[in-house]
Amino acid sequence: MTEIKTIIDEASEFGYIADRVFIADGNALVLSQKKLVEILEYLNSKCVRLERIRMYANVGDILRKGVDNLKELRNLGLDMVYIGFESGDDVVLERIRKGANFEGTVRVSRMLKEAGIKNSAMVLLGVGGIERSTEHAYATGRLLTDTDPEYVGALSLQLRTGAPIYKEWEEGRFQLPDKFQMIKELEIMVENTNLTDGYFFSNHISNYLPIKAKFPRDKEKILARIREVLEKKDDAYLRPDFYRDVINQY
């Protein structure tokens, strides 16, 4: 805690903290309520113009926190958490050892809404492999509809040496969908996602086809664009692999 407060002191002294803070880098919500409250209270004491605090979270930690603790954090400035949904397919979630399922993810999303904390959900194109590509895409669209997050970010799976799924790929037990199969997953997800008032992005550098849409307003327009790309299957519509591979250099 002393080290955390020192970092906050130094940042505030040099004017690095103005009105927005992200508590990095991993899943900060795993911390005890007592520690989180102490950190957020200290941030508020040092940053007089502080408007919002955000952090990563996961389903299990939100369940353990409960609504009352979430409301306490909201009152101290936590206005949004980022959660890796990855998939709505329980078979895929079990295989990647996510530690969450469809039902639990819906439950925590409702807890966040009750607490007044926004939800930025991340989903992963390709994580179902070729075998469960369609099931993964449909189930993820249904999950996004049932959770109704304020933001959705779609990323594309990239295999890295040392990861368990990389070993599965090397051994032929996992097949990564190609670029147009991933875009087909994106189409199915968008088609089956209904958000009350949310944003759907696929502008992460890992993606072949960047999109940015406000739902429900832009849904049909974005679907038309995705379907045009799938119909023409022209690489000129896609982000070059050179740019996508930049992420693998870090």
PDB file of C-alpha atoms in Angstrom:
ATOM      1  CA  MET A   1       0.000   0.000   0.000  1.00  0.00           C
ATOM      2  CA  THR A   2       2.901   2.350   0.758  1.00  0.00           C
ATOM      3  CA  GLU A   3       4.273   1.802  -2.735  1.00  0.00           C
ATOM      4  CA  ILE A   4       0.859   2.424  -4.328  1.00  0.00           C
ATOM      5  CA  LYS A   5       0.420   5.670  -2.427  1.00  0.00           C
ATOM      6  CA  THR A   6       3.925   6.778  -3.377  1.00  0.00           C
ATOM      7  CA  ILE A   7       3.080   6.261  -7.060  1.00  0.00           C
ATOM      8  CA  ILE A   8      -0.106   8.311  -6.623  1.00  0.00           C
ATOM      9  CA  ASP A   9       1.839  11.033  -4.782  1.00  0.00           C
ATOM     10  CA  GLU A  10       4.460  11.279  -7.520  1.00  0.00           C
ATOM     11  CA  ALA A  11       1.887  11.283 -10.304  1.00  0.00           C
ATOM     12  CA  SER A  12      -0.213  13.967  -8.653  1.00  0.00           C
ATOM     13  CA  GLU A  13       2.869  16.062  -7.823  1.00  0.00           C
ATOM     14  CA  PHE A  14       3.907  16.229 -11.476  1.00  0.00           C
ATOM     15  CA  GLY A  15       0.373  16.750 -12.752  1.00  0.00           C
ATOM     16  CA  TYR A  16      -0.030  13.323 -14.361  1.00  0.00           C
ATOM     17  CA  ILE A  17      -3.337  12.732 -12.610  1.00  0.00           C
ATOM     18  CA  ALA A  18      -6.037  15.113 -13.757  1.00  0.00           C
ATOM     19  CA  ASP A  19      -9.556  13.726 -13.984  1.00  0.00           C
ATOM     20  CA  ARG A  20      -9.266  10.061 -15.084  1.00  0.00           C
ATOM     21  CA  VAL A  21      -7.477   7.102 -13.494  1.00  0.00           C
ATOM     22  CA  PHE A  22      -7.093   3.500 -14.624  1.00  0.00           C
ATOM     23  CA  ILE A  23      -5.891   1.116 -11.922  1.00  0.00           C
ATOM     24  CA  ALA A  24      -3.495  -1.139 -13.825  1.00  0.00           C
ATOM     25  CA  ASP A  25      -2.384  -3.549 -14.970  1.00  0.00           C
ATOM     26  CA  GLY A  26      -4.130  -6.838 -14.286  1.00  0.00           C
ATOM     27  CA  ASN A  27      -7.415  -7.635 -12.604  1.00  0.00           C
ATOM     28  CA  ALA A  28      -7.416  -5.037  -9.809  1.00  0.00           C
ATOM     29  CA  LEU A  29     -10.847  -6.041  -8.522  1.00  0.00           C
ATOM     30  CA  VAL A  30      -9.247  -9.171  -7.034  1.00  0.00           C
ATOM     31  CA  LEU A  31      -7.997  -6.970  -4.184  1.00  0.00           C
ATOM     32  CA  SER A  32      -9.886  -7.019  -0.899  1.00  0.00           C
ATOM     33  CA  GLN A  33     -12.609  -4.443  -0.440  1.00  0.00           C
ATOM     34  CA  LYS A  34     -10.588  -2.819   2.340  1.00  0.00           C
ATOM     35  CA  LYS A  35      -7.563  -2.282   0.088  1.00  0.00           C
ATOM     36  CA  LEU A  36      -9.612  -1.068  -2.848  1.00  0.00           C
ATOM     37  CA  VAL A  37     -11.499   1.414  -0.685  1.00  0.00           C
ATOM     38  CA  GLU A  38      -8.222   2.701   0.738  1.00  0.00           C
ATOM     39  CA  ILE A  39      -6.763   3.185  -2.744  1.00  0.00           C
ATOM     40  CA  LEU A  40      -9.851   4.911  -4.118  1.00  0.00           C
ATOM     41  CA  GLU A  41     -10.155   7.162  -1.082  1.00  0.00           C
ATOM     42  CA  TYR A  42      -6.501   8.132  -1.417  1.00  0.00           C
ATOM     43  CA  LEU A  43      -6.951   8.891  -5.115  1.00  0.00           C
ATOM     44  CA  ASN A  44      -9.887  11.140  -4.277  1.00  0.00           C
ATOM     45  CA  SER A  45      -7.860  12.947  -1.607  1.00  0.00           C
ATOM     46  CA  LYS A  46      -4.968  13.618  -3.991  1.00  0.00           C
ATOM     47  CA  CYS A  47      -6.905  14.380  -7.173  1.00  0.00           C
ATOM     48  CA  VAL A  48      -9.368  17.167  -6.590  1.00  0.00           C
ATOM     49  CA  ARG A  49     -10.629  17.069 -10.194  1.00  0.00           C
ATOM     50  CA  LEU A  50     -11.058  13.290 -10.321  1.00  0.00           C
ATOM     51  CA  GLU A  51     -14.090  12.339 -12.417  1.00  0.00           C
ATOM     52  CA  ARG A  52     -13.748   8.602 -12.873  1.00  0.00           C
ATOM     53  CA  ILE A  53     -11.775   5.482 -11.976  1.00  0.00           C
ATOM     54  CA  ARG A  54     -11.694   2.311 -14.070  1.00  0.00           C
ATOM     55  CA  MET A  55     -10.095  -1.132 -13.859  1.00  0.00           C
ATOM     56  CA  TYR A  56     -10.145  -4.689 -15.160  1.00  0.00           C
ATOM     57  CA  ALA A  57     -12.353  -7.256 -13.427  1.00  0.00           C
ATOM     58  CA  ASN A  58     -13.519 -10.825 -13.829  1.00  0.00           C
ATOM     59  CA  VAL A  59     -16.764 -12.640 -13.206  1.00  0.00           C
ATOM     60  CA  GLY A  60     -15.640 -14.485 -10.079  1.00  0.00           C
ATOM     61  CA  ASP A  61     -14.388 -11.378  -8.311  1.00  0.00           C
ATOM     62  CA  ILE A  62     -17.559  -9.432  -9.039  1.00  0.00           C
ATOM     63  CA  LEU A  63     -19.633 -12.279  -7.631  1.00  0.00           C
ATOM     64  CA  ARG A  64     -17.497 -12.306  -4.488  1.00  0.00           C
ATOM     65  CA  LYS A  65     -17.761  -8.539  -4.073  1.00  0.00           C
ATOM     66  CA  GLY A  66     -21.554  -8.422  -4.143  1.00  0.00           C
ATOM     67  CA  VAL A  67     -23.748  -5.437  -4.980  1.00  0.00           C
ATOM     68  CA  ASP A  68     -23.225  -3.525  -1.719  1.00  0.00           C
ATOM     69  CA  ASN A  69     -19.437  -3.506  -2.093  1.00  0.00           C
ATOM     70  CA  LEU A  70     -19.758  -2.549  -5.757  1.00  0.00           C
ATOM     71  CA  LYS A  71     -21.975   0.375  -4.790  1.00  0.00           C
ATOM     72  CA  GLU A  72     -19.365   1.514  -2.256  1.00  0.00           C
ATOM     73  CA  LEU A  73     -16.701   1.486  -4.985  1.00  0.00           C
ATOM     74  CA  ARG A  74     -19.066   3.333  -7.336  1.00  0.00           C
ATOM     75  CA  ASN A  75     -19.545   6.059  -4.726  1.00  0.00           C
ATOM     76  CA  LEU A  76     -15.767   6.430  -4.608  1.00  0.00           C
ATOM     77  CA  GLY A  77     -15.530   6.985  -8.366  1.00  0.00           C
ATOM     78  CA  LEU A  78     -15.403   3.540 -10.008  1.00  0.00           C
ATOM     79  CA  ASP A  79     -17.657   4.049 -13.020  1.00  0.00           C
ATOM     80  CA  MET A  80     -16.658   1.192 -15.358  1.00  0.00           C
ATOM     81  CA  VAL A  81     -14.949  -2.200 -15.342  1.00  0.00           C
ATOM     82  CA  TYR A  82     -13.490  -4.123 -18.282  1.00  0.00           C
ATOM     83  CA  ILE A  83     -14.386  -7.830 -18.347  1.00  0.00           C
ATOM     84  CA  GLY A  84     -13.045 -10.497 -20.695  1.00  0.00           C
ATOM     85  CA  PHE A  85     -16.182 -12.409 -21.647  1.00  0.00           C
ATOM     86  CA  GLU A  86     -14.223 -14.124 -24.474  1.00  0.00           C
ATOM     87  CA  SER A  87     -17.203 -16.302 -25.461  1.00  0.00           C
ATOM     88  CA  GLY A  88     -20.798 -17.103 -24.636  1.00  0.00           C
ATOM     89  CA  ASP A  89     -20.299 -20.783 -25.437  1.00  0.00           C
ATOM     90  CA  ASP A  90     -19.923 -22.767 -22.209  1.00  0.00           C
ATOM     91  CA  VAL A  91     -18.040 -25.514 -24.064  1.00  0.00           C
ATOM     92  CA  VAL A  92     -15.412 -23.005 -25.187  1.00  0.00           C
ATOM     93  CA  LEU A  93     -15.274 -21.336 -21.781  1.00  0.00           C
ATOM     94  CA  GLU A  94     -14.625 -24.682 -20.134  1.00  0.00           C
ATOM     95  CA  ARG A  95     -11.927 -25.573 -22.648  1.00  0.00           C
ATOM     96  CA  ILE A  96     -10.010 -22.328 -22.141  1.00  0.00           C
ATOM     97  CA  ARG A  97     -10.456 -22.600 -18.352  1.00  0.00           C
ATOM     98  CA  LYS A  98     -12.093 -19.197 -18.148  1.00  0.00           C
ATOM     99  CA  GLY A  99     -13.577 -19.840 -14.718  1.00  0.00           C
ATOM    100  CA  ALA A 100     -16.942 -18.411 -15.798  1.00  0.00           C
ATOM    101  CA  ASN A 101     -20.006 -19.491 -17.735  1.00  0.00           C
ATOM    102  CA  PHE A 102     -22.950 -17.923 -19.561  1.00  0.00           C
ATOM    103  CA  GLU A 103     -25.220 -17.821 -16.522  1.00  0.00           C
ATOM    104  CA  GLY A 104     -22.628 -16.338 -14.161  1.00  0.00           C
ATOM    105  CA  THR A 105     -21.650 -13.655 -16.664  1.00  0.00           C
ATOM    106  CA  VAL A 106     -25.265 -12.564 -17.045  1.00  0.00           C
ATOM    107  CA  ARG A 107     -25.619 -12.450 -13.269  1.00  0.00           C
ATOM    108  CA  VAL A 108     -22.584 -10.215 -12.698  1.00  0.00           C
ATOM    109  CA  SER A 109     -23.666  -7.903 -15.515  1.00  0.00           C
ATOM    110  CA  ARG A 110     -26.980  -7.339 -13.734  1.00  0.00           C
ATOM    111  CA  MET A 111     -25.107  -6.727 -10.472  1.00  0.00           C
ATOM    112  CA  LEU A 112     -23.026  -4.040 -12.174  1.00  0.00           C
ATOM    113  CA  LYS A 113     -26.129  -2.341 -13.541  1.00  0.00           C
ATOM    114  CA  GLU A 114     -27.701  -2.379 -10.083  1.00  0.00           C
ATOM    115  CA  ALA A 115     -24.539  -0.826  -8.653  1.00  0.00           C
ATOM    116  CA  GLY A 116     -24.419   1.844 -11.378  1.00  0.00           C
ATOM    117  CA  ILE A 117     -21.094   0.633 -12.828  1.00  0.00           C
ATOM    118  CA  LYS A 118     -20.720   0.428 -16.605  1.00  0.00           C
ATOM    119  CA  ASN A 119     -19.565  -2.762 -18.279  1.00  0.00           C
ATOM    120  CA  SER A 120     -17.006  -2.895 -21.093  1.00  0.00           C
ATOM    121  CA  ALA A 121     -17.057  -6.483 -22.364  1.00  0.00           C
ATOM    122  CA  MET A 122     -14.308  -8.053 -24.457  1.00  0.00           C
ATOM    123  CA  VAL A 123     -15.026 -10.993 -26.776  1.00  0.00           C
ATOM    124  CA  LEU A 124     -12.539 -13.047 -28.743  1.00  0.00           C
ATOM    125  CA  LEU A 125     -12.947 -13.990 -32.395  1.00  0.00           C
ATOM    126  CA  GLY A 126     -11.473 -17.386 -33.211  1.00  0.00           C
ATOM    127  CA  VAL A 127     -11.283 -18.741 -29.662  1.00  0.00           C
ATOM    128  CA  GLY A 128     -13.740 -21.524 -30.502  1.00  0.00           C
ATOM    129  CA  GLY A 129     -11.465 -22.796 -33.241  1.00  0.00           C
ATOM    130  CA  ILE A 130     -12.853 -24.061 -36.531  1.00  0.00           C
ATOM    131  CA  GLU A 131     -14.743 -26.810 -34.724  1.00  0.00           C
ATOM    132  CA  ARG A 132     -16.974 -24.506 -32.641  1.00  0.00           C
ATOM    133  CA  SER A 133     -16.705 -21.314 -34.652  1.00  0.00           C
ATOM    134  CA  THR A 134     -20.432 -21.052 -35.378  1.00  0.00           C
ATOM    135  CA  GLU A 135     -21.564 -22.105 -31.896  1.00  0.00           C
ATOM    136  CA  HIS A 136     -19.131 -19.660 -30.324  1.00  0.00           C
ATOM    137  CA  ALA A 137     -20.335 -16.761 -32.473  1.00  0.00           C
ATOM    138  CA  TYR A 138     -24.055 -17.364 -31.931  1.00  0.00           C
ATOM    139  CA  ALA A 139     -23.678 -17.919 -28.188  1.00  0.00           C
ATOM    140  CA  THR A 140     -21.541 -14.814 -27.801  1.00  0.00           C
ATOM    141  CA  GLY A 141     -24.161 -12.700 -29.552  1.00  0.00           C
ATOM    142  CA  ARG A 142     -26.804 -14.073 -27.198  1.00  0.00           C
ATOM    143  CA  LEU A 143     -24.583 -13.374 -24.185  1.00  0.00           C
ATOM    144  CA  LEU A 144     -24.042  -9.772 -25.257  1.00  0.00           C
ATOM    145  CA  THR A 145     -27.786  -9.332 -25.700  1.00  0.00           C
ATOM    146  CA  ASP A 146     -28.551 -10.793 -22.266  1.00  0.00           C
ATOM    147  CA  THR A 147     -25.819  -8.782 -20.486  1.00  0.00           C
ATOM    148  CA  ASP A 148     -26.430  -5.559 -22.468  1.00  0.00           C
ATOM    149  CA  PRO A 149     -23.012  -3.945 -21.780  1.00  0.00           C
ATOM    150  CA  GLU A 150     -22.383  -0.295 -22.524  1.00  0.00           C
ATOM    151  CA  TYR A 151     -19.300  -1.200 -24.583  1.00  0.00           C
ATOM    152  CA  VAL A 152     -18.248  -4.294 -26.524  1.00  0.00           C
ATOM    153  CA  GLY A 153     -14.739  -4.795 -27.829  1.00  0.00           C
ATOM    154  CA  ALA A 154     -14.097  -7.675 -30.237  1.00  0.00           C
ATOM    155  CA  LEU A 155     -10.501  -8.871 -30.512  1.00  0.00           C
ATOM    156  CA  SER A 156      -9.041 -11.680 -32.625  1.00  0.00           C
ATOM    157  CA  LEU A 157      -7.168 -14.617 -31.130  1.00  0.00           C
ATOM    158  CA  GLN A 158      -3.467 -14.642 -31.922  1.00  0.00           C
ATOM    159  CA  LEU A 159      -1.417 -17.702 -30.999  1.00  0.00           C
ATOM    160  CA  ARG A 160       1.702 -17.139 -28.913  1.00  0.00           C
ATOM    161  CA  THR A 161       4.490 -19.542 -28.092  1.00  0.00           C
ATOM    162  CA  GLY A 162       4.168 -20.953 -24.599  1.00  0.00           C
ATOM    163  CA  ALA A 163       0.410 -20.577 -24.274  1.00  0.00           C
ATOM    164  CA  PRO A 164      -1.534 -23.827 -23.696  1.00  0.00           C
ATOM    165  CA  ILE A 165      -3.663 -23.172 -26.769  1.00  0.00           C
ATOM    166  CA  TYR A 166      -0.479 -22.779 -28.848  1.00  0.00           C
ATOM    167  CA  LYS A 167       0.547 -26.289 -27.797  1.00  0.00           C
ATOM    168  CA  GLU A 168      -2.910 -27.564 -28.788  1.00  0.00           C
ATOM    169  CA  TRP A 169      -2.452 -25.900 -32.184  1.00  0.00           C
ATOM    170  CA  GLU A 170       1.011 -27.441 -32.634  1.00  0.00           C
ATOM    171  CA  GLU A 171      -0.396 -30.871 -31.829  1.00  0.00           C
ATOM    172  CA  GLY A 172      -3.317 -30.438 -34.229  1.00  0.00           C
ATOM    173  CA  ARG A 173      -5.936 -30.385 -31.480  1.00  0.00           C
ATOM    174  CA  PHE A 174      -6.908 -26.765 -32.207  1.00  0.00           C
ATOM    175  CA  GLN A 175      -7.398 -25.147 -35.612  1.00  0.00           C
ATOM    176  CA  LEU A 176      -7.503 -21.368 -35.824  1.00  0.00           C
ATOM    177  CA  PRO A 177     -10.147 -19.970 -38.208  1.00  0.00           C
ATOM    178  CA  ASP A 178      -8.737 -18.003 -41.144  1.00  0.00           C
ATOM    179  CA  LYS A 179      -9.325 -14.280 -41.645  1.00  0.00           C
ATOM    180  CA  PHE A 180     -12.656 -14.593 -43.446  1.00  0.00           C
ATOM    181  CA  GLN A 181     -13.924 -17.204 -41.007  1.00  0.00           C
ATOM    182  CA  MET A 182     -13.186 -14.749 -38.201  1.00  0.00           C
ATOM    183  CA  ILE A 183     -15.078 -12.044 -40.068  1.00  0.00           C
ATOM    184  CA  LYS A 184     -17.974 -14.497 -40.458  1.00  0.00           C
ATOM    185  CA  GLU A 185     -17.930 -14.887 -36.668  1.00  0.00           C
ATOM    186  CA  LEU A 186     -18.049 -11.110 -36.387  1.00  0.00           C
ATOM    187  CA  GLU A 187     -21.095 -11.029 -38.670  1.00  0.00           C
ATOM    188  CA  ILE A 188     -22.924 -13.648 -36.598  1.00  0.00           C
ATOM    189  CA  MET A 189     -22.079 -11.858 -33.341  1.00  0.00           C
ATOM    190  CA  VAL A 190     -23.244  -8.476 -34.613  1.00  0.00           C
ATOM    191  CA  GLU A 191     -26.411  -9.978 -36.102  1.00  0.00           C
ATOM    192  CA  ASN A 192     -27.316 -11.670 -32.800  1.00  0.00           C
ATOM    193  CA  THR A 193     -26.328  -8.789 -30.515  1.00  0.00           C
ATOM    194  CA  ASN A 194     -28.989  -6.332 -29.417  1.00  0.00           C
ATOM    195  CA  LEU A 195     -27.811  -3.543 -27.138  1.00  0.00           C
ATOM    196  CA  THR A 196     -30.146  -1.024 -25.539  1.00  0.00           C
ATOM    197  CA  ASP A 197     -27.664   1.824 -25.941  1.00  0.00           C
ATOM    198  CA  GLY A 198     -24.115   0.638 -26.453  1.00  0.00           C
ATOM    199  CA  TYR A 199     -21.026   0.672 -28.644  1.00  0.00           C
ATOM    200  CA  PHE A 200     -19.604  -2.280 -30.558  1.00  0.00           C
ATOM    201  CA  PHE A 201     -15.957  -1.981 -31.596  1.00  0.00           C
ATOM    202  CA  SER A 202     -13.568  -4.254 -33.463  1.00  0.00           C
ATOM    203  CA  ASN A 203     -10.851  -1.639 -33.870  1.00  0.00           C
ATOM    204  CA  HIS A 204      -8.184  -3.475 -31.850  1.00  0.00           C
ATOM    205  CA  ILE A 205      -4.975  -4.010 -33.836  1.00  0.00           C
ATOM    206  CA  SER A 206      -5.523  -7.796 -33.766  1.00  0.00           C
ATOM    207  CA  ASN A 207      -8.614  -7.534 -35.988  1.00  0.00           C
ATOM    208  CA  TYR A 208      -8.755  -7.854 -39.756  1.00  0.00           C
ATOM    209  CA  LEU A 209     -11.852  -5.668 -40.149  1.00  0.00           C
ATOM    210  CA  PRO A 210     -12.097  -2.626 -37.866  1.00  0.00           C
ATOM    211  CA  ILE A 211     -15.617  -1.437 -37.122  1.00  0.00           C
ATOM    212  CA  LYS A 212     -17.096   1.089 -34.732  1.00  0.00           C
ATOM    213  CA  ALA A 213     -20.841   1.149 -34.257  1.00  0.00           C
ATOM    214  CA  LYS A 214     -23.436   2.640 -31.933  1.00  0.00           C
ATOM    215  CA  PHE A 215     -26.229   0.156 -31.255  1.00  0.00           C
ATOM    216  CA  PRO A 216     -29.005  -0.025 -32.190  1.00  0.00           C
ATOM    217  CA  ARG A 217     -28.546   2.899 -34.588  1.00  0.00           C
ATOM    218  CA  ASP A 218     -25.649   1.555 -36.688  1.00  0.00           C
ATOM    219  CA  LYS A 219     -26.303  -2.173 -36.528  1.00  0.00           C
ATOM    220  CA  GLU A 220     -27.727  -2.686 -40.023  1.00  0.00           C
ATOM    221  CA  LYS A 221     -25.138  -0.407 -41.613  1.00  0.00           C
ATOM    222  CA  ILE A 222     -22.290  -2.348 -40.022  1.00  0.00           C
ATOM    223  CA  LEU A 223     -23.848  -5.685 -40.995  1.00  0.00           C
ATOM    224  CA  ALA A 224     -24.045  -4.522 -44.596  1.00  0.00           C
ATOM    225  CA  ARG A 225     -20.356  -3.606 -44.558  1.00  0.00           C
ATOM    226  CA  ILE A 226     -19.322  -6.950 -43.057  1.00  0.00           C
ATOM    227  CA  ARG A 227     -21.422  -8.863 -45.588  1.00  0.00           C
ATOM    228  CA  GLU A 228     -19.898  -6.932 -48.477  1.00  0.00           C
ATOM    229  CA  VAL A 229     -16.420  -7.932 -47.282  1.00  0.00           C
ATOM    230  CA  LEU A 230     -17.495 -11.573 -46.946  1.00  0.00           C
ATOM    231  CA  GLU A 231     -19.037 -11.555 -50.400  1.00  0.00           C
ATOM    232  CA  LYS A 232     -15.999 -10.065 -52.163  1.00  0.00           C
ATOM    233  CA  LYS A 233     -13.308 -11.788 -50.050  1.00  0.00           C
ATOM    234  CA  ASP A 234     -10.835  -9.115 -51.116  1.00  0.00           C
ATOM    235  CA  ASP A 235      -7.829  -8.530 -48.856  1.00  0.00           C
ATOM    236  CA  ALA A 236      -7.910  -4.864 -49.851  1.00  0.00           C
ATOM    237  CA  TYR A 237     -10.812  -4.426 -47.410  1.00  0.00           C
ATOM    238  CA  LEU A 238      -8.775  -5.826 -44.523  1.00  0.00           C
ATOM    239  CA  ARG A 239      -6.055  -4.611 -42.192  1.00  0.00           C
ATOM    240  CA  PRO A 240      -2.716  -5.903 -43.542  1.00  0.00           C
ATOM    241  CA  ASP A 241      -1.057  -8.693 -41.576  1.00  0.00           C
ATOM    242  CA  PHE A 242       1.989  -6.467 -41.153  1.00  0.00           C
ATOM    243  CA  TYR A 243       0.054  -4.177 -38.825  1.00  0.00           C
ATOM    244  CA  ARG A 244      -1.677  -7.037 -37.023  1.00  0.00           C
ATOM    245  CA  ASP A 245       1.686  -8.704 -36.368  1.00  0.00           C
ATOM    246  CA  VAL A 246       2.995  -5.642 -34.547  1.00  0.00           C
ATOM    247  CA  ILE A 247       1.215  -6.877 -31.414  1.00  0.00           C
ATOM    248  CA  ASN A 248       3.283 -10.078 -31.469  1.00  0.00           C
ATOM    249  CA  GLN A 249       6.498  -8.104 -31.153  1.00  0.00           C
ATOM    250  CA  TYR A 250       5.699  -7.078 -27.567  1.00  0.00           C
TER     251      TYR A 250
END
